[in-house]
Amino acid sequence: RAGLLQHLAGSEHRRETARFWRENKVEAELREGFLVSAEEYERFASAVEREVAAYQQREEERIRQMAADIREAERRQRETVQAAFQLQPEPEVGRGPSASSPHTTLGRDSCQDTEQPGPSRIQTAPDFAWMELGQALTFIGHQGAEGKGNIHTGARPPWLTEEEEEEEEEDGSKQQIGPSYEEFL
């Protein structure tokens, strides 16, 4: 609790201030502005204690409210996950996409198509339903000219293609871009 106001209300400060006033001949009406009475200090200290207690109570209530909000969010998340697992039908052997029930479309449950309140839906495993329907992807190779593009498509780096361009210019097989120097002047 030691602080500036406690020092100003103390007897040592009062004694040293009185000595300073005598030595420097300070006017009497200015003296009271430099001292804090013990009653004022006690009133201040009790007000500070009340405010600190009120602040601590508000903080504890805020923490309790945050904890309740977190518990509620976790409860809603658990309910959403449980509801998602309960809505997923068990795949039956021998049933194809043409024999799907009206509640499922292409192996997906209706829960995925509509937005549900609460936390986002958690997908625990990848959805491989599209692979079961015979819609596999086929790689048909890189499309584009050989030697053009980037290094991942087999193209030559720019510093190697400039040499080829210089060789083509010497042969005269490559046309100049833009006007010649004589045409420009």
PDB file of C-alpha atoms in Angstrom, residues 13-177:
ATOM      1  CA  HIS A  13       6.461  14.552   4.851  1.00  0.00           C
ATOM      2  CA  ARG A  14       4.497  16.943   7.064  1.00  0.00           C
ATOM      3  CA  ARG A  15       7.616  17.623   9.196  1.00  0.00           C
ATOM      4  CA  GLU A  16       9.935  18.128   6.183  1.00  0.00           C
ATOM      5  CA  THR A  17       7.388  20.363   4.435  1.00  0.00           C
ATOM      6  CA  ALA A  18       7.089  22.568   7.543  1.00  0.00           C
ATOM      7  CA  ARG A  19      10.892  22.877   7.681  1.00  0.00           C
ATOM      8  CA  PHE A  20      11.009  23.818   3.965  1.00  0.00           C
ATOM      9  CA  TRP A  21       8.314  26.463   4.476  1.00  0.00           C
ATOM     10  CA  ARG A  22      10.177  28.027   7.403  1.00  0.00           C
ATOM     11  CA  GLU A  23      13.462  28.138   5.509  1.00  0.00           C
ATOM     12  CA  ASN A  24      11.942  29.539   2.302  1.00  0.00           C
ATOM     13  CA  LYS A  25       9.238  31.708   3.894  1.00  0.00           C
ATOM     14  CA  VAL A  26       6.300  30.220   1.950  1.00  0.00           C
ATOM     15  CA  GLU A  27       2.950  31.950   2.382  1.00  0.00           C
ATOM     16  CA  ALA A  28       0.589  30.223   4.815  1.00  0.00           C
ATOM     17  CA  GLU A  29      -2.347  29.947   2.350  1.00  0.00           C
ATOM     18  CA  LEU A  30      -0.222  27.913  -0.097  1.00  0.00           C
ATOM     19  CA  ARG A  31       0.903  25.401   2.518  1.00  0.00           C
ATOM     20  CA  GLU A  32      -2.332  23.336   2.675  1.00  0.00           C
ATOM     21  CA  GLY A  33      -2.137  22.526  -1.059  1.00  0.00           C
ATOM     22  CA  PHE A  34       0.991  20.456  -0.450  1.00  0.00           C
ATOM     23  CA  LEU A  35      -0.304  18.251   2.357  1.00  0.00           C
ATOM     24  CA  VAL A  36      -2.765  15.365   2.429  1.00  0.00           C
ATOM     25  CA  SER A  37      -4.624  14.858   5.666  1.00  0.00           C
ATOM     26  CA  ALA A  38      -4.872  11.415   7.232  1.00  0.00           C
ATOM     27  CA  GLU A  39      -8.682  11.492   6.849  1.00  0.00           C
ATOM     28  CA  GLU A  40      -8.412  12.221   3.102  1.00  0.00           C
ATOM     29  CA  TYR A  41      -5.900   9.418   2.666  1.00  0.00           C
ATOM     30  CA  GLU A  42      -8.107   6.925   4.550  1.00  0.00           C
ATOM     31  CA  ARG A  43     -11.122   7.968   2.461  1.00  0.00           C
ATOM     32  CA  PHE A  44      -9.064   7.480  -0.721  1.00  0.00           C
ATOM     33  CA  ALA A  45      -7.713   4.103   0.453  1.00  0.00           C
ATOM     34  CA  SER A  46     -11.201   2.792   1.275  1.00  0.00           C
ATOM     35  CA  ALA A  47     -12.531   4.007  -2.113  1.00  0.00           C
ATOM     36  CA  VAL A  48      -9.665   2.235  -3.886  1.00  0.00           C
ATOM     37  CA  GLU A  49     -10.345  -0.981  -1.989  1.00  0.00           C
ATOM     38  CA  ARG A  50     -14.046  -0.824  -2.937  1.00  0.00           C
ATOM     39  CA  GLU A  51     -13.224  -0.226  -6.605  1.00  0.00           C
ATOM     40  CA  VAL A  52     -10.647  -3.026  -6.682  1.00  0.00           C
ATOM     41  CA  ALA A  53     -13.158  -5.431  -5.112  1.00  0.00           C
ATOM     42  CA  ALA A  54     -15.836  -4.368  -7.622  1.00  0.00           C
ATOM     43  CA  TYR A  55     -13.388  -4.795 -10.510  1.00  0.00           C
ATOM     44  CA  GLN A  56     -12.371  -8.251  -9.313  1.00  0.00           C
ATOM     45  CA  GLN A  57     -16.022  -9.239  -9.001  1.00  0.00           C
ATOM     46  CA  ARG A  58     -16.752  -7.983 -12.550  1.00  0.00           C
ATOM     47  CA  GLU A  59     -13.745  -9.897 -13.883  1.00  0.00           C
ATOM     48  CA  GLU A  60     -14.793 -13.097 -12.108  1.00  0.00           C
ATOM     49  CA  GLU A  61     -18.307 -12.732 -13.529  1.00  0.00           C
ATOM     50  CA  ARG A  62     -16.886 -12.122 -17.012  1.00  0.00           C
ATOM     51  CA  ILE A  63     -14.712 -15.235 -16.700  1.00  0.00           C
ATOM     52  CA  ARG A  64     -17.707 -17.285 -15.513  1.00  0.00           C
ATOM     53  CA  GLN A  65     -19.739 -15.991 -18.466  1.00  0.00           C
ATOM     54  CA  MET A  66     -16.955 -16.842 -20.923  1.00  0.00           C
ATOM     55  CA  ALA A  67     -16.707 -20.346 -19.437  1.00  0.00           C
ATOM     56  CA  ALA A  68     -20.477 -20.776 -19.775  1.00  0.00           C
ATOM     57  CA  ASP A  69     -20.306 -19.592 -23.406  1.00  0.00           C
ATOM     58  CA  ILE A  70     -17.503 -22.058 -24.136  1.00  0.00           C
ATOM     59  CA  ARG A  71     -19.430 -24.909 -22.506  1.00  0.00           C
ATOM     60  CA  GLU A  72     -22.529 -23.990 -24.535  1.00  0.00           C
ATOM     61  CA  ALA A  73     -20.539 -23.873 -27.792  1.00  0.00           C
ATOM     62  CA  GLU A  74     -18.982 -27.264 -27.034  1.00  0.00           C
ATOM     63  CA  ARG A  75     -22.419 -28.701 -26.228  1.00  0.00           C
ATOM     64  CA  ARG A  76     -23.843 -27.395 -29.530  1.00  0.00           C
ATOM     65  CA  GLN A  77     -20.826 -28.759 -31.384  1.00  0.00           C
ATOM     66  CA  ARG A  78     -21.273 -32.209 -29.816  1.00  0.00           C
ATOM     67  CA  GLU A  79     -24.987 -32.165 -30.676  1.00  0.00           C
ATOM     68  CA  THR A  80     -24.219 -31.174 -34.257  1.00  0.00           C
ATOM     69  CA  VAL A  81     -21.640 -33.938 -34.660  1.00  0.00           C
ATOM     70  CA  GLN A  82     -23.977 -36.512 -33.113  1.00  0.00           C
ATOM     71  CA  ALA A  83     -26.806 -35.369 -35.383  1.00  0.00           C
ATOM     72  CA  ALA A  84     -24.535 -35.651 -38.421  1.00  0.00           C
ATOM     73  CA  PHE A  85     -23.552 -39.205 -37.505  1.00  0.00           C
ATOM     74  CA  GLN A  86     -27.171 -40.180 -36.842  1.00  0.00           C
ATOM     75  CA  LEU A  87     -28.380 -38.828 -40.203  1.00  0.00           C
ATOM     76  CA  GLN A  88     -25.794 -40.712 -42.287  1.00  0.00           C
ATOM     77  CA  PRO A  89     -27.430 -43.895 -43.643  1.00  0.00           C
ATOM     78  CA  GLU A  90     -25.513 -47.152 -43.644  1.00  0.00           C
ATOM     79  CA  PRO A  91     -24.572 -48.112 -47.238  1.00  0.00           C
ATOM     80  CA  GLU A  92     -26.277 -51.321 -48.299  1.00  0.00           C
ATOM     81  CA  VAL A  93     -24.503 -53.873 -50.467  1.00  0.00           C
ATOM     82  CA  GLY A  94     -26.017 -54.288 -53.922  1.00  0.00           C
ATOM     83  CA  ARG A  95     -27.688 -50.907 -54.084  1.00  0.00           C
ATOM     84  CA  GLY A  96     -26.473 -48.615 -56.824  1.00  0.00           C
ATOM     85  CA  PRO A  97     -26.998 -44.931 -57.400  1.00  0.00           C
ATOM     86  CA  SER A  98     -30.295 -45.583 -59.199  1.00  0.00           C
ATOM     87  CA  ALA A  99     -31.748 -47.288 -56.117  1.00  0.00           C
ATOM     88  CA  SER A 100     -30.885 -44.527 -53.677  1.00  0.00           C
ATOM     89  CA  SER A 101     -33.513 -43.485 -51.177  1.00  0.00           C
ATOM     90  CA  PRO A 102     -35.261 -40.114 -51.426  1.00  0.00           C
ATOM     91  CA  HIS A 103     -33.326 -38.905 -48.365  1.00  0.00           C
ATOM     92  CA  THR A 104     -29.925 -39.371 -50.007  1.00  0.00           C
ATOM     93  CA  THR A 105     -28.620 -37.932 -53.247  1.00  0.00           C
ATOM     94  CA  LEU A 106     -25.483 -39.382 -54.799  1.00  0.00           C
ATOM     95  CA  GLY A 107     -24.296 -40.871 -51.520  1.00  0.00           C
ATOM     96  CA  ARG A 108     -24.493 -37.625 -49.555  1.00  0.00           C
ATOM     97  CA  ASP A 109     -26.893 -36.888 -46.734  1.00  0.00           C
ATOM     98  CA  SER A 110     -29.242 -33.930 -46.766  1.00  0.00           C
ATOM     99  CA  CYS A 111     -27.447 -32.445 -43.738  1.00  0.00           C
ATOM    100  CA  GLN A 112     -24.573 -31.402 -46.012  1.00  0.00           C
ATOM    101  CA  ASP A 113     -26.812 -29.566 -48.461  1.00  0.00           C
ATOM    102  CA  THR A 114     -28.545 -27.335 -45.916  1.00  0.00           C
ATOM    103  CA  GLU A 115     -26.890 -24.898 -43.550  1.00  0.00           C
ATOM    104  CA  GLN A 116     -27.385 -25.942 -39.950  1.00  0.00           C
ATOM    105  CA  PRO A 117     -27.229 -23.500 -37.022  1.00  0.00           C
ATOM    106  CA  GLY A 118     -24.314 -23.744 -34.640  1.00  0.00           C
ATOM    107  CA  PRO A 119     -20.662 -24.524 -35.313  1.00  0.00           C
ATOM    108  CA  SER A 120     -19.508 -25.622 -38.739  1.00  0.00           C
ATOM    109  CA  ARG A 121     -19.954 -29.278 -39.609  1.00  0.00           C
ATOM    110  CA  ILE A 122     -16.884 -31.360 -38.909  1.00  0.00           C
ATOM    111  CA  GLN A 123     -15.975 -33.883 -41.603  1.00  0.00           C
ATOM    112  CA  THR A 124     -14.226 -36.737 -39.844  1.00  0.00           C
ATOM    113  CA  ALA A 125     -13.334 -38.730 -42.968  1.00  0.00           C
ATOM    114  CA  PRO A 126     -12.964 -37.835 -46.650  1.00  0.00           C
ATOM    115  CA  ASP A 127     -16.046 -38.276 -48.820  1.00  0.00           C
ATOM    116  CA  PHE A 128     -15.218 -41.032 -51.292  1.00  0.00           C
ATOM    117  CA  ALA A 129     -18.814 -41.426 -52.506  1.00  0.00           C
ATOM    118  CA  TRP A 130     -17.966 -39.890 -55.876  1.00  0.00           C
ATOM    119  CA  MET A 131     -15.431 -42.670 -56.530  1.00  0.00           C
ATOM    120  CA  GLU A 132     -18.040 -45.396 -55.995  1.00  0.00           C
ATOM    121  CA  LEU A 133     -20.245 -43.999 -58.730  1.00  0.00           C
ATOM    122  CA  GLY A 134     -17.713 -44.669 -61.501  1.00  0.00           C
ATOM    123  CA  GLN A 135     -16.782 -41.030 -62.016  1.00  0.00           C
ATOM    124  CA  ALA A 136     -13.020 -41.527 -61.860  1.00  0.00           C
ATOM    125  CA  LEU A 137     -10.632 -38.917 -63.220  1.00  0.00           C
ATOM    126  CA  THR A 138      -8.326 -39.726 -66.130  1.00  0.00           C
ATOM    127  CA  PHE A 139      -5.001 -37.994 -66.832  1.00  0.00           C
ATOM    128  CA  ILE A 140      -4.651 -37.230 -70.543  1.00  0.00           C
ATOM    129  CA  GLY A 141      -1.179 -35.722 -70.396  1.00  0.00           C
ATOM    130  CA  HIS A 142       0.199 -32.218 -70.555  1.00  0.00           C
ATOM    131  CA  GLN A 143      -1.505 -29.998 -73.081  1.00  0.00           C
ATOM    132  CA  GLY A 144       0.743 -27.549 -74.849  1.00  0.00           C
ATOM    133  CA  ALA A 145       3.764 -27.350 -77.098  1.00  0.00           C
ATOM    134  CA  GLU A 146       6.985 -29.079 -76.130  1.00  0.00           C
ATOM    135  CA  GLY A 147       9.599 -26.624 -74.870  1.00  0.00           C
ATOM    136  CA  LYS A 148       7.097 -23.890 -74.047  1.00  0.00           C
ATOM    137  CA  GLY A 149       5.648 -23.040 -70.647  1.00  0.00           C
ATOM    138  CA  ASN A 150       7.481 -23.496 -67.384  1.00  0.00           C
ATOM    139  CA  ILE A 151      10.062 -25.933 -66.083  1.00  0.00           C
ATOM    140  CA  HIS A 152       7.349 -28.276 -64.830  1.00  0.00           C
ATOM    141  CA  THR A 153       6.088 -28.792 -68.386  1.00  0.00           C
ATOM    142  CA  GLY A 154       9.554 -29.440 -69.809  1.00  0.00           C
ATOM    143  CA  ALA A 155      10.321 -25.942 -71.127  1.00  0.00           C
ATOM    144  CA  ARG A 156      13.835 -24.585 -71.316  1.00  0.00           C
ATOM    145  CA  PRO A 157      14.831 -21.801 -68.933  1.00  0.00           C
ATOM    146  CA  PRO A 158      14.962 -18.270 -70.403  1.00  0.00           C
ATOM    147  CA  TRP A 159      18.751 -18.041 -70.275  1.00  0.00           C
ATOM    148  CA  LEU A 160      19.014 -21.005 -72.624  1.00  0.00           C
ATOM    149  CA  THR A 161      16.361 -19.811 -75.071  1.00  0.00           C
ATOM    150  CA  GLU A 162      18.132 -16.456 -75.654  1.00  0.00           C
ATOM    151  CA  GLU A 163      21.116 -18.235 -77.199  1.00  0.00           C
ATOM    152  CA  GLU A 164      18.804 -19.986 -79.640  1.00  0.00           C
ATOM    153  CA  GLU A 165      17.224 -16.652 -80.551  1.00  0.00           C
ATOM    154  CA  GLU A 166      20.668 -15.125 -81.225  1.00  0.00           C
ATOM    155  CA  GLU A 167      21.552 -18.082 -83.456  1.00  0.00           C
ATOM    156  CA  GLU A 168      18.281 -17.643 -85.363  1.00  0.00           C
ATOM    157  CA  GLU A 169      19.009 -13.917 -85.848  1.00  0.00           C
ATOM    158  CA  GLU A 170      22.404 -14.723 -87.383  1.00  0.00           C
ATOM    159  CA  ASP A 171      20.722 -17.074 -89.828  1.00  0.00           C
ATOM    160  CA  GLY A 172      18.232 -14.375 -90.706  1.00  0.00           C
ATOM    161  CA  SER A 173      15.346 -16.702 -90.102  1.00  0.00           C
ATOM    162  CA  LYS A 174      13.886 -14.604 -87.302  1.00  0.00           C
ATOM    163  CA  GLN A 175      12.080 -11.340 -87.988  1.00  0.00           C
ATOM    164  CA  GLN A 176      12.833  -8.229 -85.982  1.00  0.00           C
ATOM    165  CA  ILE A 177      10.056  -6.906 -83.767  1.00  0.00           C
TER     166      ILE A 177
END
